[in-house]
Short mmCIF file of C-alpha atoms in Angstrom, two decimals:
data_model
loop_
_atom_site.label_atom_id
_atom_site.label_comp_id
_atom_site.label_asym_id
_atom_site.label_seq_id
_atom_site.Cartn_x
_atom_site.Cartn_y
_atom_site.Cartn_z
CA PRO A 914 99.17 -21.07 -76.67
CA ARG A 915 96.37 -18.84 -77.50
CA ARG A 916 96.04 -17.09 -80.60
CA ASP A 917 94.86 -13.82 -81.02
CA HIS A 918 91.77 -14.63 -83.25
CA ASP A 919 90.46 -16.64 -80.13
CA SER A 920 91.05 -13.50 -77.75
CA PRO A 921 87.71 -12.96 -76.02
CA THR A 922 87.49 -9.18 -75.80
CA ARG A 923 88.36 -9.36 -80.12
CA LEU A 924 85.01 -11.80 -80.32
CA ASP A 925 83.14 -9.56 -77.55
CA ARG A 926 83.66 -5.87 -79.48
CA PRO A 927 80.81 -6.12 -82.73
CA THR A 928 79.08 -8.19 -80.01
CA ARG A 929 78.87 -5.66 -77.33
CA ALA A 930 78.00 -3.15 -80.25
CA LEU A 931 75.03 -5.12 -81.60
CA ARG A 932 73.69 -5.32 -78.14
CA VAL A 933 73.97 -1.38 -77.52
CA MET A 934 71.97 -0.63 -80.85
CA VAL A 935 69.41 -3.46 -79.86
CA ALA A 936 69.38 -1.66 -76.16
CA SER A 937 69.09 1.54 -78.01
CA TRP A 938 66.46 0.87 -80.16
CA PHE A 939 64.54 -0.96 -77.94
CA ALA A 940 64.84 2.04 -75.39
CA ALA A 941 63.25 4.29 -78.12
CA CYS A 942 60.54 2.34 -78.95
CA VAL A 943 59.49 2.18 -75.03
CA VAL A 944 59.77 5.80 -75.17
CA ALA A 945 58.16 6.31 -78.71
CA LEU A 946 55.00 3.98 -76.98
CA SER A 947 55.05 5.98 -74.05
CA ALA A 948 55.08 9.43 -75.67
CA ALA A 949 52.06 7.83 -77.68
CA SER A 950 50.32 7.05 -74.85
CA ARG A 951 50.06 10.25 -74.01
CA VAL A 952 49.48 13.76 -75.13
CA ALA A 953 52.01 16.22 -73.93
CA GLY A 954 51.64 15.57 -70.48
CA ALA A 955 47.99 14.21 -70.30
CA ALA A 956 47.10 10.43 -69.05
CA CYS A 957 46.09 8.80 -72.16
CA ALA A 958 45.43 4.92 -72.85
CA VAL A 959 43.77 2.96 -75.64
CA GLU A 960 40.62 1.67 -74.57
CA SER A 961 38.73 -1.00 -75.79
CA ASP A 962 37.25 1.19 -78.89
CA GLY A 963 40.65 1.31 -80.57
CA VAL A 964 40.72 4.88 -79.65
CA ASN A 965 43.54 6.62 -77.25
CA TRP A 966 41.17 8.67 -75.09
CA CYS A 967 42.81 11.24 -72.44
CA GLN A 968 41.18 12.12 -69.46
CA VAL A 969 40.28 15.38 -68.09
CA SER A 970 41.31 15.70 -64.05
CA SER A 971 38.51 15.15 -62.35
CA SER A 972 39.94 17.84 -60.27
CA SER A 973 38.92 20.08 -62.81
CA THR A 974 35.64 19.02 -63.79
CA PRO A 975 32.39 19.59 -62.02
CA SER A 976 31.01 16.50 -59.27
CA GLY A 977 29.35 14.28 -62.04
CA ILE A 978 30.78 15.15 -65.24
CA ASN A 979 33.71 13.06 -66.36
CA ILE A 980 35.45 14.44 -69.78
CA ALA A 981 37.82 12.64 -71.82
CA TYR A 982 39.52 13.73 -75.24
CA ALA A 983 40.60 11.94 -78.19
CA LEU A 984 42.98 14.01 -81.18
CA ALA A 985 44.14 12.81 -84.35
CA PRO A 986 46.29 15.05 -86.61
CA GLY A 987 45.00 15.02 -90.42
CA ALA A 988 46.59 17.62 -93.03
CA ALA A 989 45.11 20.36 -92.47
CA THR A 990 42.98 20.10 -89.70
CA LEU A 991 42.70 17.94 -85.60
CA ASP A 992 40.08 15.59 -85.71
CA VAL A 993 38.55 15.88 -81.89
CA ARG A 994 36.56 13.65 -79.85
CA VAL A 995 35.38 14.67 -76.82
CA ARG A 996 33.39 12.19 -74.12
CA ALA A 997 31.34 13.52 -71.42
CA THR A 998 29.73 11.41 -68.94
CA PHE A 999 26.72 12.58 -66.80
CA SER A 1000 26.08 10.77 -63.18
CA GLY A 1001 25.23 11.78 -59.64
CA ALA A 1002 23.85 15.60 -60.23
CA HIS A 1003 24.43 15.52 -63.55
CA ASP A 1004 22.69 12.25 -64.18
CA PRO A 1005 19.76 12.79 -66.50
CA GLY A 1006 17.41 9.49 -65.24
CA SER A 1007 15.21 7.52 -67.39
CA VAL A 1008 13.75 10.42 -69.15
CA GLY A 1009 16.05 13.14 -69.20
CA TRP A 1010 18.55 14.66 -71.61
CA ILE A 1011 21.98 15.69 -71.74
CA ALA A 1012 24.22 18.01 -74.25
CA LEU A 1013 27.89 18.68 -75.12
CA GLY A 1014 29.03 20.72 -77.59
CA PRO A 1015 32.35 23.16 -78.49
CA GLY A 1016 32.22 26.73 -77.73
CA SER A 1017 32.46 29.27 -74.69
CA GLY A 1018 28.23 29.97 -74.86
CA MET A 1019 24.97 29.46 -75.16
CA SER A 1020 23.47 31.65 -77.51
CA SER A 1021 25.05 29.61 -80.82
CA GLY A 1022 27.62 27.05 -81.39
CA GLU A 1023 26.20 23.24 -82.14
CA VAL A 1024 25.45 20.97 -79.62
CA VAL A 1025 24.61 17.26 -79.53
CA VAL A 1026 21.98 16.49 -77.14
CA ALA A 1027 20.72 12.86 -76.01
CA SER A 1028 17.42 12.21 -74.82
CA GLY A 1029 15.55 9.64 -73.72
CA GLY A 1030 15.88 7.01 -71.53
CA ALA A 1031 18.31 3.34 -72.53
CA GLY A 1032 16.87 4.17 -76.02
CA SER A 1033 18.92 7.47 -76.67
CA THR A 1034 19.44 8.97 -79.69
CA ALA A 1035 22.11 11.85 -80.59
CA THR A 1036 20.47 15.13 -82.43
CA TYR A 1037 22.33 17.88 -83.76
CA TYR A 1038 20.93 21.25 -82.78
CA GLN A 1039 22.39 24.72 -84.03
CA LEU A 1040 22.17 27.20 -80.65
CA THR A 1041 19.95 30.48 -81.66
CA GLY A 1042 20.01 32.05 -78.22
CA GLN A 1043 16.39 30.42 -77.82
CA ASN A 1044 15.71 28.73 -74.54
CA ALA A 1045 15.10 25.36 -75.99
CA PRO A 1046 16.90 25.19 -79.34
CA SER A 1047 14.53 23.87 -82.14
CA THR A 1048 16.34 23.61 -85.00
CA ALA A 1049 18.74 21.01 -85.93
CA CYS A 1050 21.58 21.42 -88.02
CA GLY A 1051 21.37 18.20 -89.99
CA GLY A 1052 23.84 18.14 -92.52
CA ALA A 1053 25.02 21.38 -92.34
CA CYS A 1054 26.29 20.60 -88.53
CA ALA A 1055 30.09 20.61 -87.79
CA LEU A 1056 29.64 18.07 -86.13
CA SER A 1057 30.37 15.21 -87.87
CA ALA A 1058 29.65 11.98 -85.45
CA ALA A 1059 28.62 10.97 -82.05
CA SER A 1060 27.30 8.24 -80.41
CA VAL A 1061 25.32 8.02 -76.93
CA THR A 1062 25.82 5.36 -74.13
CA ALA A 1063 23.26 4.96 -71.41
CA ALA A 1064 23.93 2.94 -68.49
CA THR A 1065 21.95 2.63 -65.01
CA GLY A 1066 22.80 6.30 -63.33
CA SER A 1067 25.20 7.72 -65.98
CA ARG A 1068 24.65 8.84 -69.61
CA THR A 1069 27.80 8.94 -71.77
CA VAL A 1070 27.94 11.17 -75.02
CA VAL A 1071 30.72 11.10 -77.77
CA VAL A 1072 30.49 14.33 -80.00
CA ARG A 1073 33.17 14.33 -82.95
CA TYR A 1074 33.80 16.80 -85.32
CA GLU A 1075 36.65 18.53 -87.62
CA ASP A 1076 38.85 21.76 -85.69
CA ALA A 1077 40.97 23.50 -88.28
CA SER A 1078 41.88 25.79 -85.86
CA ALA A 1079 43.43 23.58 -82.56
CA SER A 1080 46.04 22.07 -82.28
CA ALA A 1081 47.74 18.95 -79.86
CA GLY A 1082 48.74 21.86 -77.38
CA ALA A 1083 45.26 24.20 -77.58
CA THR A 1084 42.73 25.07 -74.96
CA LYS A 1085 39.42 24.41 -76.62
CA SER A 1086 35.99 25.18 -74.63
CA PHE A 1087 32.88 23.30 -74.43
CA VAL A 1088 29.92 24.03 -73.23
CA TYR A 1089 27.48 21.24 -71.58
CA ALA A 1090 24.00 20.81 -69.69
CA SER A 1091 21.61 18.05 -68.74
CA SER A 1092 17.86 17.55 -67.49
CA PRO A 1093 16.02 15.11 -65.53
CA SER A 1094 12.87 16.17 -67.41
CA ALA A 1095 12.04 15.05 -70.67
CA TRP A 1096 13.38 17.53 -73.76
CA PRO A 1097 12.95 20.22 -74.14
CA ALA A 1098 12.58 21.17 -70.57
CA GLN A 1099 14.66 23.68 -69.00
CA HIS A 1100 17.66 23.09 -67.20
CA THR A 1101 18.44 24.35 -63.65
CA THR A 1102 21.19 27.10 -63.47
CA SER A 1103 23.34 24.09 -61.43
CA ARG A 1104 23.26 21.74 -64.11
CA ARG A 1105 24.76 23.58 -67.14
CA GLY A 1106 28.25 25.06 -67.49
CA GLY A 1107 31.79 25.29 -69.80
CA LEU A 1108 34.99 24.30 -69.59
CA SER A 1109 37.95 25.12 -70.88
CA ILE A 1110 40.10 21.91 -71.47
CA ASN A 1111 43.89 22.12 -72.33
CA PHE A 1112 44.59 19.27 -74.53
CA SER A 1113 48.23 19.46 -73.35
CA THR A 1114 48.44 18.64 -70.08
CA GLY A 1115 45.15 17.38 -69.84
CA ASP A 1116 43.50 20.11 -67.29
CA ALA A 1117 40.38 22.02 -67.62
CA THR A 1118 39.10 25.11 -66.14
CA SER A 1119 35.29 25.95 -65.65
CA MET A 1120 34.53 29.01 -67.57
CA THR A 1121 32.15 31.77 -65.80
CA MET A 1122 28.82 31.42 -66.58
CA LYS A 1123 27.38 33.53 -63.45
CA SER A 1124 23.72 32.96 -62.72
CA ALA A 1125 21.40 35.83 -63.38
CA ILE A 1126 18.65 35.08 -60.43
CA LYS A 1127 20.36 37.70 -58.57
CA ARG A 1128 19.68 40.07 -61.24
CA ASP A 1129 16.38 38.91 -62.73
CA VAL A 1130 15.22 39.15 -59.48
CA THR A 1131 15.92 42.33 -58.53
CA HIS A 1132 14.52 43.78 -61.89
CA GLY A 1133 11.19 41.97 -61.27
CA VAL A 1134 10.69 43.14 -58.05
CA LEU A 1135 11.62 46.33 -58.79
CA MET A 1136 8.77 46.42 -61.53
CA LEU A 1137 6.36 45.16 -59.66
CA VAL A 1138 6.99 48.13 -57.27
CA ALA A 1139 6.94 50.56 -59.91
CA TRP A 1140 4.34 49.54 -62.01
CA GLY A 1141 2.17 46.65 -59.64
CA VAL A 1142 1.84 49.46 -56.81
CA LEU A 1143 3.34 53.17 -57.17
CA MET A 1144 2.00 54.09 -60.45
CA PRO A 1145 -1.73 52.37 -60.27
CA THR A 1146 -1.86 54.20 -56.87
CA ALA A 1147 -0.39 57.52 -58.68
CA SER A 1148 -2.61 56.78 -61.36
CA ALA A 1149 -6.25 56.29 -58.72
CA ALA A 1150 -4.81 59.23 -56.58
CA PRO A 1151 -6.91 61.63 -58.23
CA ARG A 1152 -10.01 59.76 -57.77
CA MET A 1153 -10.07 59.08 -54.20
CA LYS A 1154 -9.88 62.84 -53.05
CA PHE A 1155 -11.82 61.44 -50.09
CA LEU A 1156 -8.35 59.51 -48.58
CA PHE A 1157 -6.54 63.05 -49.75
CA PRO A 1158 -8.27 65.95 -49.44
CA ASP A 1159 -7.11 69.52 -49.51
CA GLY A 1160 -4.96 69.01 -52.38
CA LYS A 1161 -3.25 66.12 -50.92
CA TRP A 1162 -4.45 63.97 -53.69
CA PHE A 1163 -1.71 66.07 -56.02
CA LEU A 1164 0.72 65.11 -53.45
CA MET A 1165 0.43 61.66 -53.58
CA HIS A 1166 -0.48 61.70 -57.35
CA GLN A 1167 3.42 63.51 -57.97
CA ILE A 1168 4.94 61.44 -55.63
CA GLY A 1169 3.80 58.31 -56.35
CA VAL A 1170 4.79 59.21 -60.26
CA VAL A 1171 7.95 60.23 -59.41
CA VAL A 1172 9.06 57.55 -56.77
CA GLY A 1173 7.29 55.18 -59.92
CA ALA A 1174 9.39 56.14 -62.42
CA VAL A 1175 13.04 56.49 -60.33
CA VAL A 1176 12.34 52.66 -59.52
CA PHE A 1177 11.57 52.10 -63.39
CA VAL A 1178 14.79 53.51 -64.85
CA THR A 1179 16.66 52.03 -61.80
CA ALA A 1180 15.20 47.96 -62.93
CA GLY A 1181 15.85 48.98 -66.68
CA ALA A 1182 19.40 50.56 -66.10
CA MET A 1183 20.45 47.82 -64.20
CA LEU A 1184 19.13 45.35 -66.71
CA LEU A 1185 21.13 46.48 -69.38
CA ALA A 1186 24.55 47.36 -67.11
CA GLU A 1187 24.13 43.76 -66.20
CA HIS A 1188 23.33 42.14 -69.48
CA ASP A 1189 25.59 39.15 -70.35
CA GLU A 1190 25.25 37.64 -73.55
CA ARG A 1191 26.04 34.28 -72.79
CA GLU A 1192 23.31 34.35 -70.25
CA ASP A 1193 20.88 36.05 -71.46
CA ALA A 1194 20.42 35.15 -75.01
CA HIS A 1195 20.02 32.07 -73.93
CA SER A 1196 17.04 32.82 -72.58
CA GLU A 1197 15.34 33.97 -75.48
CA SER A 1198 11.77 32.52 -76.22
CA SER A 1199 8.58 33.74 -77.57
CA THR A 1200 7.24 34.77 -74.30
CA PHE A 1201 11.02 36.93 -73.62
CA ASP A 1202 10.40 38.52 -76.94
CA ALA A 1203 6.80 39.53 -76.27
CA HIS A 1204 7.95 40.55 -72.32
CA SER A 1205 10.57 43.17 -74.14
CA ARG A 1206 8.87 44.62 -76.65
CA ILE A 1207 5.84 45.27 -74.50
CA GLY A 1208 8.05 46.59 -71.71
CA ILE A 1209 10.12 48.92 -73.98
CA ALA A 1210 6.66 49.70 -75.31
CA VAL A 1211 5.45 50.87 -71.71
CA GLY A 1212 9.04 53.09 -71.94
CA PHE A 1213 7.63 55.17 -74.10
CA LEU A 1214 3.95 55.40 -72.98
CA TRP A 1215 5.45 56.22 -70.10
CA LEU A 1216 7.75 59.33 -71.51
CA ALA A 1217 4.55 60.95 -73.05
CA GLN A 1218 2.71 60.18 -69.93
CA PHE A 1219 5.40 62.12 -67.99
CA LEU A 1220 5.63 64.86 -70.77
CA LEU A 1221 1.77 65.51 -70.32
CA GLY A 1222 2.31 65.94 -67.13
CA VAL A 1223 4.82 68.29 -67.10
CA PHE A 1224 3.76 70.07 -70.25
CA ARG A 1225 0.05 70.68 -68.51
CA PRO A 1226 -1.99 73.24 -69.53
CA ASN A 1227 -3.11 76.09 -66.76
CA LYS A 1228 -6.04 75.03 -65.04
CA ASN A 1229 -7.85 78.13 -64.82
CA ILE A 1230 -9.06 79.99 -68.38
CA THR A 1231 -7.77 82.90 -66.40
CA ASP A 1232 -4.16 82.26 -66.13
CA SER A 1233 -1.49 83.23 -68.34
CA ALA A 1234 -0.29 80.56 -70.77
CA ARG A 1235 1.69 77.85 -69.15
CA PHE A 1236 5.80 78.06 -69.95
CA GLY A 1237 4.45 81.14 -72.32
CA PHE A 1238 2.66 79.18 -74.86
CA ILE A 1239 0.64 76.37 -73.52
CA PRO A 1240 -2.84 77.98 -74.09
CA SER A 1241 -5.35 76.91 -71.07
CA SER A 1242 -7.63 76.18 -73.40
CA TRP A 1243 -5.95 73.52 -74.51
CA ARG A 1244 -6.91 71.97 -71.01
CA LYS A 1245 -10.23 69.51 -72.01
CA ALA A 1246 -8.02 67.81 -74.34
CA TRP A 1247 -5.28 67.48 -72.08
CA PHE A 1248 -6.71 65.85 -69.79
CA LEU A 1249 -8.54 63.79 -71.92
CA ALA A 1250 -5.06 62.62 -73.70
CA HIS A 1251 -3.70 62.22 -69.98
CA ALA A 1252 -6.78 60.51 -68.16
CA SER A 1253 -5.99 57.96 -71.27
CA LEU A 1254 -2.83 56.98 -71.98
CA GLY A 1255 -2.49 56.36 -68.12
CA PRO A 1256 -4.33 53.48 -67.88
CA ILE A 1257 -3.23 51.98 -70.86
CA THR A 1258 0.25 52.30 -70.16
CA ILE A 1259 -0.72 50.58 -66.63
CA GLY A 1260 -2.76 48.02 -68.65
CA LEU A 1261 0.27 47.55 -70.78
CA ALA A 1262 2.59 47.50 -67.72
CA SER A 1263 0.41 44.77 -66.02
CA VAL A 1264 0.65 42.54 -69.32
CA ALA A 1265 4.51 42.47 -68.87
CA LEU A 1266 4.45 41.81 -65.24
CA VAL A 1267 2.51 38.86 -65.81
CA LEU A 1268 4.72 37.89 -68.69
CA GLY A 1269 7.86 38.61 -66.36
CA ALA A 1270 6.63 36.43 -63.57
CA VAL A 1271 6.37 33.41 -66.11
CA LEU A 1272 9.86 34.02 -68.01
CA ILE A 1273 11.16 33.54 -64.10
CA ARG A 1274 9.06 30.89 -63.65
CA ASP A 1275 10.42 28.96 -67.06
CA LYS A 1276 14.36 30.08 -66.47
CA TYR A 1277 14.49 28.83 -62.80
CA VAL A 1278 12.63 26.08 -63.38
CA GLY A 1279 13.57 23.84 -59.90
CA GLU A 1280 15.30 26.80 -58.20
CA THR A 1281 15.08 27.18 -54.53
CA ASP A 1282 15.91 30.82 -54.46
CA SER A 1283 12.93 32.77 -52.42
CA GLY A 1284 12.63 35.52 -54.60
CA VAL A 1285 12.05 32.82 -57.47
CA LYS A 1286 9.26 31.63 -55.78
CA PHE A 1287 7.95 34.59 -54.44
CA LEU A 1288 7.89 35.92 -59.29
CA ALA A 1289 6.51 32.74 -59.84
CA ASP A 1290 4.21 31.19 -57.56
CA GLY A 1291 1.78 33.98 -56.80
CA GLY A 1292 3.15 37.01 -55.77
CA VAL A 1293 3.23 39.63 -58.96
CA TYR A 1294 -0.93 38.23 -58.75
CA GLY A 1295 -1.10 38.64 -55.48
CA ILE A 1296 -0.16 42.02 -55.16
CA MET A 1297 -1.22 43.53 -58.40
CA ALA A 1298 -4.69 42.10 -57.84
CA ALA A 1299 -4.80 43.68 -54.06
CA VAL A 1300 -3.96 46.93 -55.22
CA TRP A 1301 -5.79 46.88 -57.96
CA PHE A 1302 -8.77 46.00 -55.93
CA VAL A 1303 -7.92 48.91 -53.19
CA CYS A 1304 -7.78 51.35 -56.21
CA ALA A 1305 -10.85 49.93 -57.88
CA PHE A 1306 -12.59 50.70 -54.34
CA GLY A 1307 -11.22 54.36 -53.63
CA VAL A 1308 -12.74 55.34 -57.14
CA TRP A 1309 -15.91 53.46 -56.64
CA ARG A 1310 -16.15 55.23 -52.91
CA ASP A 1311 -15.17 58.52 -54.24
CA GLY A 1312 -17.44 59.05 -57.46
CA PHE A 1313 -15.80 58.38 -60.24
CA ALA A 1314 -18.74 58.87 -62.58
CA LYS A 1315 -19.60 61.99 -60.56
CA ALA A 1316 -18.83 65.42 -60.93
CA LYS A 1317 -17.50 65.25 -57.67
CA GLY A 1318 -14.44 63.37 -59.57
CA GLY A 1319 -15.19 63.94 -63.33
CA LEU A 1320 -14.16 65.61 -65.42
CA GLU A 1321 -16.22 68.94 -64.67
CA ASN A 1322 -12.98 69.47 -61.97
CA TYR A 1323 -10.44 69.93 -64.85
CA VAL A 1324 -12.47 71.72 -67.96
CA ALA A 1325 -11.20 75.02 -68.80
CA ARG A 1326 -13.74 77.38 -67.03
CA GLU A 1327 -14.05 80.29 -64.63
CA PRO A 1328 -13.18 79.02 -61.47
CA THR A 1329 -15.64 79.36 -58.60
CA PRO A 1330 -14.70 81.61 -55.28
CA SER A 1331 -14.52 77.53 -53.56
CA GLU A 1332 -12.66 76.54 -56.68
CA SER A 1333 -9.95 79.21 -56.24
CA ASN A 1334 -9.71 79.05 -52.27
CA ARG A 1335 -8.81 75.26 -53.25
CA ASN A 1336 -6.81 75.94 -55.70
CA ALA A 1337 -4.84 78.12 -53.47
CA ARG A 1338 -4.95 75.72 -50.11
CA GLU A 1339 -2.94 73.32 -53.10
CA MET A 1340 -0.78 75.47 -53.99
CA ARG A 1341 0.76 76.17 -50.83
CA PHE A 1342 0.61 72.12 -49.40
CA THR A 1343 2.68 70.80 -52.69
CA GLY A 1344 4.65 73.92 -52.59
CA ILE A 1345 3.66 74.68 -56.37
CA THR A 1346 3.65 78.60 -57.40
CA VAL A 1347 4.19 78.42 -61.02
CA SER A 1348 0.51 77.41 -62.10
CA ARG A 1349 -2.91 76.30 -60.67
CA GLY A 1350 -3.15 72.66 -61.96
#
């Protein structure tokens, strides 16, 4: 007979319990290891450098940009590493550069720039809004470490920093750029952008960083029409009476000034209405500063000139005071001011046009847009030269230095009978009934 303690059932109970415990422990380890290789859904793996890198979905990134990240929670901050490999359309070649850094725009924040070929080194820069930042943040930079690896057809940069606000499930923004030309050559709009990376899922979303090409080209063309064509022609019209006899010169002068003013104001208002801090601040430079300041000065001078035209004294001393308080005796002084301020304003505007063409060329280097090529490759200079030549020839033809088109036509004095008749015709032709001048 078998004894109870030899019963298989009694002997297997503790063994089976132990087996269940071991199996449960093993399953827990497998789950833990699996979880360790993922960040809440992102595909991660420990690579040869010992870092657990999580790959950003390739369908979420631009072609030629490969992004991975690694997170290491600390006591108060999150140790963030982001690795970007630039290849294909973003390959910097043997002499170009690549840049990567945390942030949502290129007007502030910090980036790491890897320039050069096989011997690429990482340089930290503080973005200040300049088109080519020259200030390295050095020890004050929040980016704590970076490395660069160059290979045939690609270059990889790793950025590392401490983020007090991030968490394993946070979405963080990064900017990138590249250029096949040596640093600090400007990148094209197609070689820069931004990504919002979800550290939980590994997905990324391209940030909206719209190109300002259409706006800048439209602004440039309108300013060229206003200050390269209309204003110079309107300014020269009083000196080309052989083309515009019987008072028509004054009508042409008015049309040119009014239409030019509308175009000028439209161009300036459009630039302000469509201002994009992330795009425009990144375009600043010494040329940009000079262009902007001269443009503002032109605006104030234009306003002063426009008001001089509105509040001009009447032409003949026998006329009453214009608007009841502007005596005809001021006509000579007014003419000197009006005749001097016009060329000064147009001259400064011409400088601003040239600087604008340089800005377009530098900002959109490598772009194939027809408007960019027209403005940057000689269109501005060609049209300005043609208009100035025509105006100069017309002024010379009309006898600029002679009494026929000179100061005597504007000084306050008693009109001759022929002048009175001509003034009457000018008033009828232009529809002016307030005064004769």
